[in-house]
Amino acid sequence: MESDRLLVLYPQKRGPEKERSRMDEVLRAALDGIDTEIVEDMEILEQDPFKYRGRRLLFAVPLGRNGINRGYYEVLAWLRGGDQVLAGATAGMIIDAESEFYTKATARELAVAANRAGCAFVGRPLVEGTASLDNYLIQAANMNTDRFGAYKKSAAILAHQILEETWQPKEESHLLVLHASNHRTSNTLAIWQKVKECLDERIRIQEINLRNGTLVDCSGCPYQMCLHFGEQGKCFYGGAMVENIYPAVKWADAILLLCPNYNDALSANMTAFINRLTALFRTTRFYDKALFGIIVSGYSGSDLLAGQLVTALNMNKTFYLPGNFCMMETANNAGAAMKLPGIEDRIKEFSEKMTHILIKETQNS
């Protein structure tokens, strides 16, 4: 069956053969023993745009020295066409470059576009290779190999992860909602209140306002110190993060972050939460927890914040990323969000998607 085969979308780098040779070798190692369908001609995406719905998918993108792959932009155009061309698909990605730059930026851009087209991503879905492969120094030591060996092993682990991991809804699910907004003026909170009203009653909700306590940002403790406190479920700086938020994250099956756009970036409190989560992450992985977001921008840039959530919590902290994980709206003045054309329909659609991800369907559903 096609659903049992790993689909590899491999837009070719148009340039010297050597710019692809390393990616070719990584793929040979990663796909050894796996039933695979490799697609190199991106024209098929235009001919049959819905062909790959529901597939297990690996994006393989060689960027060369300048970070440009024309075939990749054909993939991006396909994903951004406005249709759910990857509905039901689950993916990961390998991004390779002949410089020290562009791999993470390309991965973030690709993940947001694919996710908006319906694609889910496994926790930690990115394997990247910079020119020096210095990003594999630690993994190489842990795997008892050299940097290139660690690169190939990481790619193989990801390929199997994409094929084997399956998100499991539950009969009752726990949702942690985090925000740092003012109830009286926040468009983001106004949307959340309406989403909340539409969620299945079997979703138990805990809300935490990050403004209610002093949330000190991470100061970058030495690894061993961070690990020591993390093993105790604590952080050196203590406070609300340890007393309230760590236990809530452990309790949750999913987290929903409410993110107004501040200067095209997450708020300071939300950034501090993500940074301070590192101590807990030292001993607790989050592959079995889903990530959702509601983002409201005054003018533009919601996709930038979506990318920040993806890189920080899906690519780094291992949260599962469901398809269409976030709702993004543009509203400036207080109260403007709930007056947007079609807002009620989009709220209903988003809440139904959350319920579908979190709650197991029953015969009476």
mmCIF file of C-alpha atoms in Angstrom:
data_model
loop_
_atom_site.group_PDB
_atom_site.id
_atom_site.type_symbol
_atom_site.label_atom_id
_atom_site.label_comp_id
_atom_site.label_asym_id
_atom_site.label_seq_id
_atom_site.Cartn_x
_atom_site.Cartn_y
_atom_site.Cartn_z
ATOM 1 C CA MET A 1 0.000 0.000 0.000
ATOM 2 C CA GLU A 2 1.141 3.560 -0.746
ATOM 3 C CA SER A 3 0.422 4.558 2.858
ATOM 4 C CA ASP A 4 3.068 2.057 4.022
ATOM 5 C CA ARG A 5 5.775 3.512 1.748
ATOM 6 C CA LEU A 6 7.895 6.495 2.631
ATOM 7 C CA LEU A 7 7.491 9.243 0.044
ATOM 8 C CA VAL A 8 10.641 11.330 -0.481
ATOM 9 C CA LEU A 9 10.171 14.705 -2.180
ATOM 10 C CA TYR A 10 13.661 15.506 -3.451
ATOM 11 C CA PRO A 11 13.791 18.754 -5.459
ATOM 12 C CA GLN A 12 17.122 18.615 -7.246
ATOM 13 C CA LYS A 13 19.758 21.273 -6.861
ATOM 14 C CA ARG A 14 20.488 22.687 -10.318
ATOM 15 C CA GLY A 15 24.221 23.047 -10.284
ATOM 16 C CA PRO A 16 27.408 21.028 -9.906
ATOM 17 C CA GLU A 17 26.818 17.368 -9.125
ATOM 18 C CA LYS A 18 28.969 17.696 -6.022
ATOM 19 C CA GLU A 19 26.371 19.989 -4.460
ATOM 20 C CA ARG A 20 24.002 17.004 -4.334
ATOM 21 C CA SER A 21 26.446 14.229 -3.614
ATOM 22 C CA ARG A 22 26.361 14.542 0.190
ATOM 23 C CA MET A 23 22.555 14.550 0.283
ATOM 24 C CA ASP A 24 22.534 11.491 -1.983
ATOM 25 C CA GLU A 25 24.823 9.645 0.422
ATOM 26 C CA VAL A 26 22.762 10.670 3.460
ATOM 27 C CA LEU A 27 19.576 9.443 1.778
ATOM 28 C CA ARG A 28 21.156 6.109 0.854
ATOM 29 C CA ALA A 29 22.023 5.543 4.511
ATOM 30 C CA ALA A 30 18.694 6.841 5.836
ATOM 31 C CA LEU A 31 16.496 4.838 3.468
ATOM 32 C CA ASP A 32 18.373 1.536 3.628
ATOM 33 C CA GLY A 33 15.811 -1.248 4.035
ATOM 34 C CA ILE A 34 12.821 1.113 3.771
ATOM 35 C CA ASP A 35 10.180 0.774 1.054
ATOM 36 C CA THR A 36 10.498 4.173 -0.594
ATOM 37 C CA GLU A 37 9.048 6.242 -3.414
ATOM 38 C CA ILE A 38 11.409 9.044 -4.453
ATOM 39 C CA VAL A 39 9.986 11.945 -6.458
ATOM 40 C CA GLU A 40 12.532 14.243 -8.114
ATOM 41 C CA ASP A 41 10.386 15.870 -10.825
ATOM 42 C CA MET A 42 8.343 18.592 -9.155
ATOM 43 C CA GLU A 43 6.099 19.039 -12.207
ATOM 44 C CA ILE A 44 3.961 16.193 -10.900
ATOM 45 C CA LEU A 45 2.805 18.517 -8.115
ATOM 46 C CA GLU A 46 0.999 20.671 -10.671
ATOM 47 C CA GLN A 47 -0.345 17.719 -12.645
ATOM 48 C CA ASP A 48 -1.900 15.976 -9.623
ATOM 49 C CA PRO A 49 -1.757 18.361 -6.627
ATOM 50 C CA PHE A 50 -3.682 16.088 -4.228
ATOM 51 C CA LYS A 51 -1.727 12.936 -5.036
ATOM 52 C CA TYR A 52 0.184 12.819 -1.746
ATOM 53 C CA ARG A 53 -2.565 13.375 0.813
ATOM 54 C CA GLY A 54 -2.316 11.047 3.790
ATOM 55 C CA ARG A 55 1.244 9.936 3.006
ATOM 56 C CA ARG A 56 4.298 9.495 5.225
ATOM 57 C CA LEU A 57 6.618 12.078 3.742
ATOM 58 C CA LEU A 58 10.279 13.102 3.898
ATOM 59 C CA PHE A 59 11.302 16.417 2.349
ATOM 60 C CA ALA A 60 14.946 16.299 1.192
ATOM 61 C CA VAL A 61 16.254 19.718 0.169
ATOM 62 C CA PRO A 62 19.877 20.376 -0.909
ATOM 63 C CA LEU A 63 20.612 24.114 -0.777
ATOM 64 C CA GLY A 64 24.154 24.299 -2.135
ATOM 65 C CA ARG A 65 26.323 27.271 -1.193
ATOM 66 C CA ASN A 66 23.872 30.115 -1.682
ATOM 67 C CA GLY A 67 20.781 28.640 -0.048
ATOM 68 C CA ILE A 68 18.820 28.513 -3.303
ATOM 69 C CA ASN A 69 17.103 25.485 -4.816
ATOM 70 C CA ARG A 70 14.715 26.347 -7.643
ATOM 71 C CA GLY A 71 12.967 22.995 -7.401
ATOM 72 C CA TYR A 72 12.248 23.712 -3.740
ATOM 73 C CA TYR A 73 10.400 26.890 -4.716
ATOM 74 C CA GLU A 74 8.120 24.783 -6.901
ATOM 75 C CA VAL A 75 7.312 22.743 -3.788
ATOM 76 C CA LEU A 76 6.698 25.931 -1.822
ATOM 77 C CA ALA A 77 4.340 27.277 -4.508
ATOM 78 C CA TRP A 78 2.412 23.989 -4.404
ATOM 79 C CA LEU A 79 2.081 24.138 -0.626
ATOM 80 C CA ARG A 80 1.031 27.785 -0.585
ATOM 81 C CA GLY A 81 -1.641 27.358 -3.245
ATOM 82 C CA GLY A 82 -4.404 27.553 -0.641
ATOM 83 C CA ASP A 83 -5.595 23.930 -0.827
ATOM 84 C CA GLN A 84 -5.151 21.167 1.737
ATOM 85 C CA VAL A 85 -2.798 19.271 -0.582
ATOM 86 C CA LEU A 86 -1.187 17.365 2.312
ATOM 87 C CA ALA A 87 -4.242 16.729 4.472
ATOM 88 C CA GLY A 88 -3.595 13.702 6.662
ATOM 89 C CA ALA A 89 0.107 13.538 5.794
ATOM 90 C CA THR A 90 2.892 13.233 8.382
ATOM 91 C CA ALA A 91 6.376 14.490 7.578
ATOM 92 C CA GLY A 92 9.949 15.267 8.485
ATOM 93 C CA MET A 93 12.756 16.958 6.568
ATOM 94 C CA ILE A 94 16.454 16.781 5.748
ATOM 95 C CA ILE A 95 18.015 20.112 4.757
ATOM 96 C CA ASP A 96 21.616 20.132 3.511
ATOM 97 C CA ALA A 97 23.813 23.147 2.716
ATOM 98 C CA GLU A 98 27.351 23.882 1.580
ATOM 99 C CA SER A 99 27.519 26.858 3.928
ATOM 100 C CA GLU A 100 26.825 27.446 7.606
ATOM 101 C CA PHE A 101 23.563 29.244 6.842
ATOM 102 C CA TYR A 102 20.024 28.822 5.493
ATOM 103 C CA THR A 103 19.199 25.310 6.739
ATOM 104 C CA LYS A 104 17.068 26.356 9.712
ATOM 105 C CA ALA A 105 15.425 29.257 7.869
ATOM 106 C CA THR A 106 14.454 26.966 4.999
ATOM 107 C CA ALA A 107 13.146 24.318 7.398
ATOM 108 C CA ARG A 108 11.007 26.865 9.247
ATOM 109 C CA GLU A 109 9.572 28.262 6.018
ATOM 110 C CA LEU A 110 8.861 24.780 4.666
ATOM 111 C CA ALA A 111 7.257 23.543 7.891
ATOM 112 C CA VAL A 112 4.853 26.486 8.142
ATOM 113 C CA ALA A 113 3.823 26.176 4.483
ATOM 114 C CA ALA A 114 3.331 22.402 4.641
ATOM 115 C CA ASN A 115 1.473 22.636 7.931
ATOM 116 C CA ARG A 116 -0.966 25.173 6.502
ATOM 117 C CA ALA A 117 -1.536 22.688 3.668
ATOM 118 C CA GLY A 118 -2.630 20.086 6.242
ATOM 119 C CA CYS A 119 0.656 18.304 6.974
ATOM 120 C CA ALA A 120 1.572 17.164 10.488
ATOM 121 C CA PHE A 121 5.184 16.909 11.665
ATOM 122 C CA VAL A 122 6.665 14.438 14.110
ATOM 123 C CA GLY A 123 8.488 15.845 17.104
ATOM 124 C CA ARG A 124 11.986 17.030 16.180
ATOM 125 C CA PRO A 125 11.332 16.617 12.429
ATOM 126 C CA LEU A 126 14.482 18.337 11.162
ATOM 127 C CA VAL A 127 17.836 16.774 10.320
ATOM 128 C CA GLU A 128 20.163 19.464 8.984
ATOM 129 C CA GLY A 129 23.662 19.396 7.601
ATOM 130 C CA THR A 130 25.739 22.569 7.511
ATOM 131 C CA ALA A 131 28.982 22.700 5.532
ATOM 132 C CA SER A 132 31.207 21.930 8.516
ATOM 133 C CA LEU A 133 28.745 19.564 10.224
ATOM 134 C CA ASP A 134 29.830 21.163 13.490
ATOM 135 C CA ASN A 135 26.189 20.914 14.552
ATOM 136 C CA TYR A 136 26.888 17.180 15.024
ATOM 137 C CA LEU A 137 29.822 17.454 17.424
ATOM 138 C CA ILE A 138 27.773 16.369 20.457
ATOM 139 C CA GLN A 139 25.751 13.698 18.618
ATOM 140 C CA ALA A 140 28.938 12.259 17.126
ATOM 141 C CA ALA A 141 30.422 11.799 20.586
ATOM 142 C CA ASN A 142 27.194 10.277 21.911
ATOM 143 C CA MET A 143 26.906 7.921 18.919
ATOM 144 C CA ASN A 144 30.598 6.983 18.959
ATOM 145 C CA THR A 145 31.125 8.052 15.351
ATOM 146 C CA ASP A 146 32.313 11.037 13.333
ATOM 147 C CA ARG A 147 30.154 14.029 12.383
ATOM 148 C CA PHE A 148 29.109 12.654 9.007
ATOM 149 C CA GLY A 149 28.272 9.327 10.611
ATOM 150 C CA ALA A 150 26.071 11.132 13.143
ATOM 151 C CA TYR A 151 24.384 13.011 10.294
ATOM 152 C CA LYS A 152 23.537 9.767 8.488
ATOM 153 C CA LYS A 153 22.382 8.019 11.664
ATOM 154 C CA SER A 154 20.156 10.972 12.573
ATOM 155 C CA ALA A 155 18.597 10.869 9.103
ATOM 156 C CA ALA A 156 17.925 7.138 9.438
ATOM 157 C CA ILE A 157 16.314 7.626 12.846
ATOM 158 C CA LEU A 158 14.067 10.332 11.395
ATOM 159 C CA ALA A 159 13.013 8.179 8.426
ATOM 160 C CA HIS A 160 11.897 5.367 10.741
ATOM 161 C CA GLN A 161 10.224 7.850 13.081
ATOM 162 C CA ILE A 162 8.104 9.262 10.246
ATOM 163 C CA LEU A 163 6.946 5.762 9.295
ATOM 164 C CA GLU A 164 6.362 4.406 12.772
ATOM 165 C CA GLU A 165 5.004 7.207 14.942
ATOM 166 C CA THR A 166 1.241 7.677 15.051
ATOM 167 C CA TRP A 167 -0.590 10.299 17.085
ATOM 168 C CA GLN A 168 -3.155 8.750 19.427
ATOM 169 C CA PRO A 169 -6.263 10.751 20.439
ATOM 170 C CA LYS A 170 -7.728 9.956 23.853
ATOM 171 C CA GLU A 171 -11.187 9.480 25.324
ATOM 172 C CA GLU A 172 -10.459 12.441 27.599
ATOM 173 C CA SER A 173 -7.680 14.930 26.918
ATOM 174 C CA HIS A 174 -5.853 17.633 28.885
ATOM 175 C CA LEU A 175 -5.207 21.044 27.314
ATOM 176 C CA LEU A 176 -2.887 23.649 28.843
ATOM 177 C CA VAL A 177 -3.524 27.205 27.628
ATOM 178 C CA LEU A 178 -0.782 29.799 28.183
ATOM 179 C CA HIS A 179 -1.047 33.537 27.619
ATOM 180 C CA ALA A 180 0.280 36.861 28.904
ATOM 181 C CA SER A 181 -2.527 39.165 27.799
ATOM 182 C CA ASN A 182 -5.026 41.592 29.289
ATOM 183 C CA HIS A 183 -8.565 40.163 29.304
ATOM 184 C CA ARG A 184 -10.149 43.560 28.697
ATOM 185 C CA THR A 185 -8.275 44.495 25.518
ATOM 186 C CA SER A 186 -6.817 41.292 24.038
ATOM 187 C CA ASN A 187 -8.061 40.175 20.615
ATOM 188 C CA THR A 188 -6.165 36.919 21.084
ATOM 189 C CA LEU A 189 -8.023 36.116 24.297
ATOM 190 C CA ALA A 190 -11.343 37.083 22.726
ATOM 191 C CA ILE A 191 -10.803 34.508 19.986
ATOM 192 C CA TRP A 192 -9.718 31.887 22.524
ATOM 193 C CA GLN A 193 -12.884 32.375 24.584
ATOM 194 C CA LYS A 194 -14.983 31.578 21.517
ATOM 195 C CA VAL A 195 -12.790 28.609 20.570
ATOM 196 C CA LYS A 196 -13.124 27.320 24.129
ATOM 197 C CA GLU A 197 -16.915 27.409 23.911
ATOM 198 C CA CYS A 198 -16.789 25.162 20.826
ATOM 199 C CA LEU A 199 -14.387 22.525 22.161
ATOM 200 C CA ASP A 200 -15.595 19.069 23.121
ATOM 201 C CA GLU A 201 -16.489 18.846 26.811
ATOM 202 C CA ARG A 202 -14.135 15.874 27.157
ATOM 203 C CA ILE A 203 -11.199 18.259 26.796
ATOM 204 C CA ARG A 204 -10.190 19.359 30.287
ATOM 205 C CA ILE A 205 -8.662 22.828 30.200
ATOM 206 C CA GLN A 206 -6.170 24.567 32.477
ATOM 207 C CA GLU A 207 -5.329 28.213 31.777
ATOM 208 C CA ILE A 208 -2.249 29.998 33.111
ATOM 209 C CA ASN A 209 -1.614 33.714 32.762
ATOM 210 C CA LEU A 210 2.141 34.202 32.575
ATOM 211 C CA ARG A 211 1.711 37.782 33.788
ATOM 212 C CA ASN A 212 0.387 36.682 37.174
ATOM 213 C CA GLY A 213 3.853 35.897 38.485
ATOM 214 C CA THR A 214 7.357 37.123 37.820
ATOM 215 C CA LEU A 215 8.674 34.855 35.092
ATOM 216 C CA VAL A 216 12.443 35.243 35.021
ATOM 217 C CA ASP A 217 13.989 34.331 31.666
ATOM 218 C CA CYS A 218 16.635 31.619 31.339
ATOM 219 C CA SER A 219 20.178 32.825 32.014
ATOM 220 C CA GLY A 220 21.920 29.839 30.461
ATOM 221 C CA CYS A 221 23.113 27.740 33.391
ATOM 222 C CA PRO A 222 25.883 25.224 32.665
ATOM 223 C CA TYR A 223 24.517 21.974 31.224
ATOM 224 C CA GLN A 224 25.221 19.848 34.301
ATOM 225 C CA MET A 225 23.550 22.360 36.613
ATOM 226 C CA CYS A 226 20.491 22.546 34.350
ATOM 227 C CA LEU A 227 20.374 18.741 34.181
ATOM 228 C CA HIS A 228 20.689 18.443 37.976
ATOM 229 C CA PHE A 229 17.675 20.657 38.610
ATOM 230 C CA GLY A 230 15.766 19.160 35.659
ATOM 231 C CA GLU A 231 16.092 15.675 37.149
ATOM 232 C CA GLN A 232 14.238 17.016 40.169
ATOM 233 C CA GLY A 233 11.555 18.631 38.022
ATOM 234 C CA LYS A 234 12.947 22.023 38.969
ATOM 235 C CA CYS A 235 14.931 24.963 37.649
ATOM 236 C CA PHE A 236 17.585 26.992 39.465
ATOM 237 C CA TYR A 237 15.411 30.119 39.308
ATOM 238 C CA GLY A 238 12.298 28.468 40.770
ATOM 239 C CA GLY A 239 9.165 30.597 40.974
ATOM 240 C CA ALA A 240 5.920 30.153 39.027
ATOM 241 C CA MET A 241 7.675 28.174 36.322
ATOM 242 C CA VAL A 242 8.548 25.373 38.743
ATOM 243 C CA GLU A 243 5.555 25.647 41.060
ATOM 244 C CA ASN A 244 2.783 25.898 38.466
ATOM 245 C CA ILE A 245 3.905 25.614 34.860
ATOM 246 C CA TYR A 246 6.146 22.515 34.923
ATOM 247 C CA PRO A 247 3.434 20.389 36.610
ATOM 248 C CA ALA A 248 0.851 21.728 34.156
ATOM 249 C CA VAL A 249 3.021 20.846 31.147
ATOM 250 C CA LYS A 250 3.484 17.313 32.494
ATOM 251 C CA TRP A 251 -0.296 17.025 33.002
ATOM 252 C CA ALA A 252 -1.155 18.259 29.513
ATOM 253 C CA ASP A 253 -1.689 16.207 26.368
ATOM 254 C CA ALA A 254 -1.459 19.428 24.358
ATOM 255 C CA ILE A 255 -0.507 23.054 24.858
ATOM 256 C CA LEU A 256 -2.150 26.054 23.226
ATOM 257 C CA LEU A 257 -0.144 29.287 23.160
ATOM 258 C CA LEU A 258 -2.031 32.570 22.723
ATOM 259 C CA CYS A 259 0.362 34.873 20.910
ATOM 260 C CA PRO A 260 -0.285 38.505 20.040
ATOM 261 C CA ASN A 261 2.339 39.795 17.626
ATOM 262 C CA TYR A 262 4.825 42.131 19.335
ATOM 263 C CA ASN A 263 7.267 43.590 16.783
ATOM 264 C CA ASP A 264 7.084 40.415 14.675
ATOM 265 C CA ALA A 265 8.108 38.313 17.659
ATOM 266 C CA LEU A 266 6.669 36.388 20.577
ATOM 267 C CA SER A 267 6.147 38.344 23.776
ATOM 268 C CA ALA A 268 8.887 38.415 26.411
ATOM 269 C CA ASN A 269 6.852 36.260 28.812
ATOM 270 C CA MET A 270 6.122 33.644 26.162
ATOM 271 C CA THR A 271 9.781 33.572 25.137
ATOM 272 C CA ALA A 272 10.795 33.160 28.771
ATOM 273 C CA PHE A 273 8.389 30.221 29.113
ATOM 274 C CA ILE A 274 9.934 28.485 26.100
ATOM 275 C CA ASN A 275 13.479 29.129 27.304
ATOM 276 C CA ARG A 276 12.767 27.987 30.858
ATOM 277 C CA LEU A 277 11.149 24.804 29.543
ATOM 278 C CA THR A 278 14.691 23.583 28.825
ATOM 279 C CA ALA A 279 15.278 22.348 32.387
ATOM 280 C CA LEU A 280 12.208 20.102 32.224
ATOM 281 C CA PHE A 281 13.170 19.023 28.710
ATOM 282 C CA ARG A 282 16.485 17.672 30.019
ATOM 283 C CA THR A 283 14.605 14.691 31.459
ATOM 284 C CA THR A 284 11.186 14.790 29.762
ATOM 285 C CA ARG A 285 10.549 14.597 26.026
ATOM 286 C CA PHE A 286 7.308 15.905 24.554
ATOM 287 C CA TYR A 287 6.757 13.703 21.488
ATOM 288 C CA ASP A 288 3.354 12.667 22.872
ATOM 289 C CA LYS A 289 2.140 16.245 23.424
ATOM 290 C CA ALA A 290 0.578 18.345 20.661
ATOM 291 C CA LEU A 291 1.234 22.022 19.954
ATOM 292 C CA PHE A 292 -1.465 24.552 19.025
ATOM 293 C CA GLY A 293 -1.410 28.326 18.678
ATOM 294 C CA ILE A 294 -3.659 31.339 18.200
ATOM 295 C CA ILE A 295 -1.783 34.293 16.722
ATOM 296 C CA VAL A 296 -3.160 37.798 16.182
ATOM 297 C CA SER A 297 -1.197 40.543 14.408
ATOM 298 C CA GLY A 298 -2.107 44.200 14.262
ATOM 299 C CA TYR A 299 -0.882 44.536 10.700
ATOM 300 C CA SER A 300 1.014 41.487 9.380
ATOM 301 C CA GLY A 301 3.623 38.896 10.302
ATOM 302 C CA SER A 302 1.576 36.116 11.922
ATOM 303 C CA ASP A 303 3.481 33.557 9.849
ATOM 304 C CA LEU A 304 6.722 34.743 11.468
ATOM 305 C CA LEU A 305 5.372 33.909 14.926
ATOM 306 C CA ALA A 306 4.058 30.572 13.686
ATOM 307 C CA GLY A 307 7.592 29.822 12.515
ATOM 308 C CA GLN A 308 8.988 30.731 15.932
ATOM 309 C CA LEU A 309 6.589 28.321 17.641
ATOM 310 C CA VAL A 310 7.485 25.565 15.177
ATOM 311 C CA THR A 311 11.257 25.941 15.522
ATOM 312 C CA ALA A 312 11.228 26.362 19.303
ATOM 313 C CA LEU A 313 8.668 23.766 20.342
ATOM 314 C CA ASN A 314 8.345 21.273 17.476
ATOM 315 C CA MET A 315 11.875 21.216 16.036
ATOM 316 C CA ASN A 316 13.692 21.835 19.314
ATOM 317 C CA LYS A 317 11.456 20.685 22.179
ATOM 318 C CA THR A 318 9.890 17.695 20.312
ATOM 319 C CA PHE A 319 6.184 18.633 20.529
ATOM 320 C CA TYR A 320 4.012 16.945 17.891
ATOM 321 C CA LEU A 321 2.767 19.451 15.296
ATOM 322 C CA PRO A 322 -0.755 18.667 14.018
ATOM 323 C CA GLY A 323 -1.789 19.832 10.571
ATOM 324 C CA ASN A 324 -3.074 23.425 10.641
ATOM 325 C CA PHE A 325 -1.780 23.774 14.193
ATOM 326 C CA CYS A 326 -2.514 27.484 14.554
ATOM 327 C CA MET A 327 -5.194 30.033 13.840
ATOM 328 C CA MET A 328 -3.807 33.313 12.477
ATOM 329 C CA GLU A 329 -5.815 36.545 12.300
ATOM 330 C CA THR A 330 -5.156 40.244 11.689
ATOM 331 C CA ALA A 331 -6.866 42.697 14.050
ATOM 332 C CA ASN A 332 -5.521 45.941 15.475
ATOM 333 C CA ASN A 333 -8.019 47.757 17.689
ATOM 334 C CA ALA A 334 -9.423 46.144 20.824
ATOM 335 C CA GLY A 335 -12.484 44.087 19.929
ATOM 336 C CA ALA A 336 -11.717 44.104 16.203
ATOM 337 C CA ALA A 337 -11.003 40.375 15.953
ATOM 338 C CA MET A 338 -14.565 39.299 16.648
ATOM 339 C CA LYS A 339 -15.840 41.661 13.945
ATOM 340 C CA LEU A 340 -13.711 40.151 11.167
ATOM 341 C CA PRO A 341 -15.665 38.711 8.220
ATOM 342 C CA GLY A 342 -16.066 34.938 8.606
ATOM 343 C CA ILE A 343 -14.439 34.828 12.043
ATOM 344 C CA GLU A 344 -17.144 32.618 13.580
ATOM 345 C CA ASP A 345 -16.702 30.012 10.831
ATOM 346 C CA ARG A 346 -12.907 30.002 11.257
ATOM 347 C CA ILE A 347 -13.261 29.651 15.030
ATOM 348 C CA LYS A 348 -15.625 26.707 14.585
ATOM 349 C CA GLU A 349 -13.278 25.068 12.075
ATOM 350 C CA PHE A 350 -10.235 25.484 14.338
ATOM 351 C CA SER A 351 -12.021 24.140 17.423
ATOM 352 C CA GLU A 352 -13.239 21.127 15.437
ATOM 353 C CA LYS A 353 -9.671 20.421 14.288
ATOM 354 C CA MET A 354 -8.420 20.595 17.869
ATOM 355 C CA THR A 355 -11.158 18.241 19.028
ATOM 356 C CA HIS A 356 -10.396 15.822 16.189
ATOM 357 C CA ILE A 357 -6.723 15.710 17.192
ATOM 358 C CA LEU A 358 -7.290 15.372 20.925
ATOM 359 C CA ILE A 359 -10.432 13.255 21.316
ATOM 360 C CA LYS A 360 -10.886 9.694 20.108
ATOM 361 C CA GLU A 361 -13.932 9.301 17.908
ATOM 362 C CA THR A 362 -16.678 7.052 19.239
ATOM 363 C CA GLN A 363 -19.694 5.533 17.554
ATOM 364 C CA ASN A 364 -21.874 8.198 19.140
ATOM 365 C CA SER A 365 -19.580 11.111 18.152
#
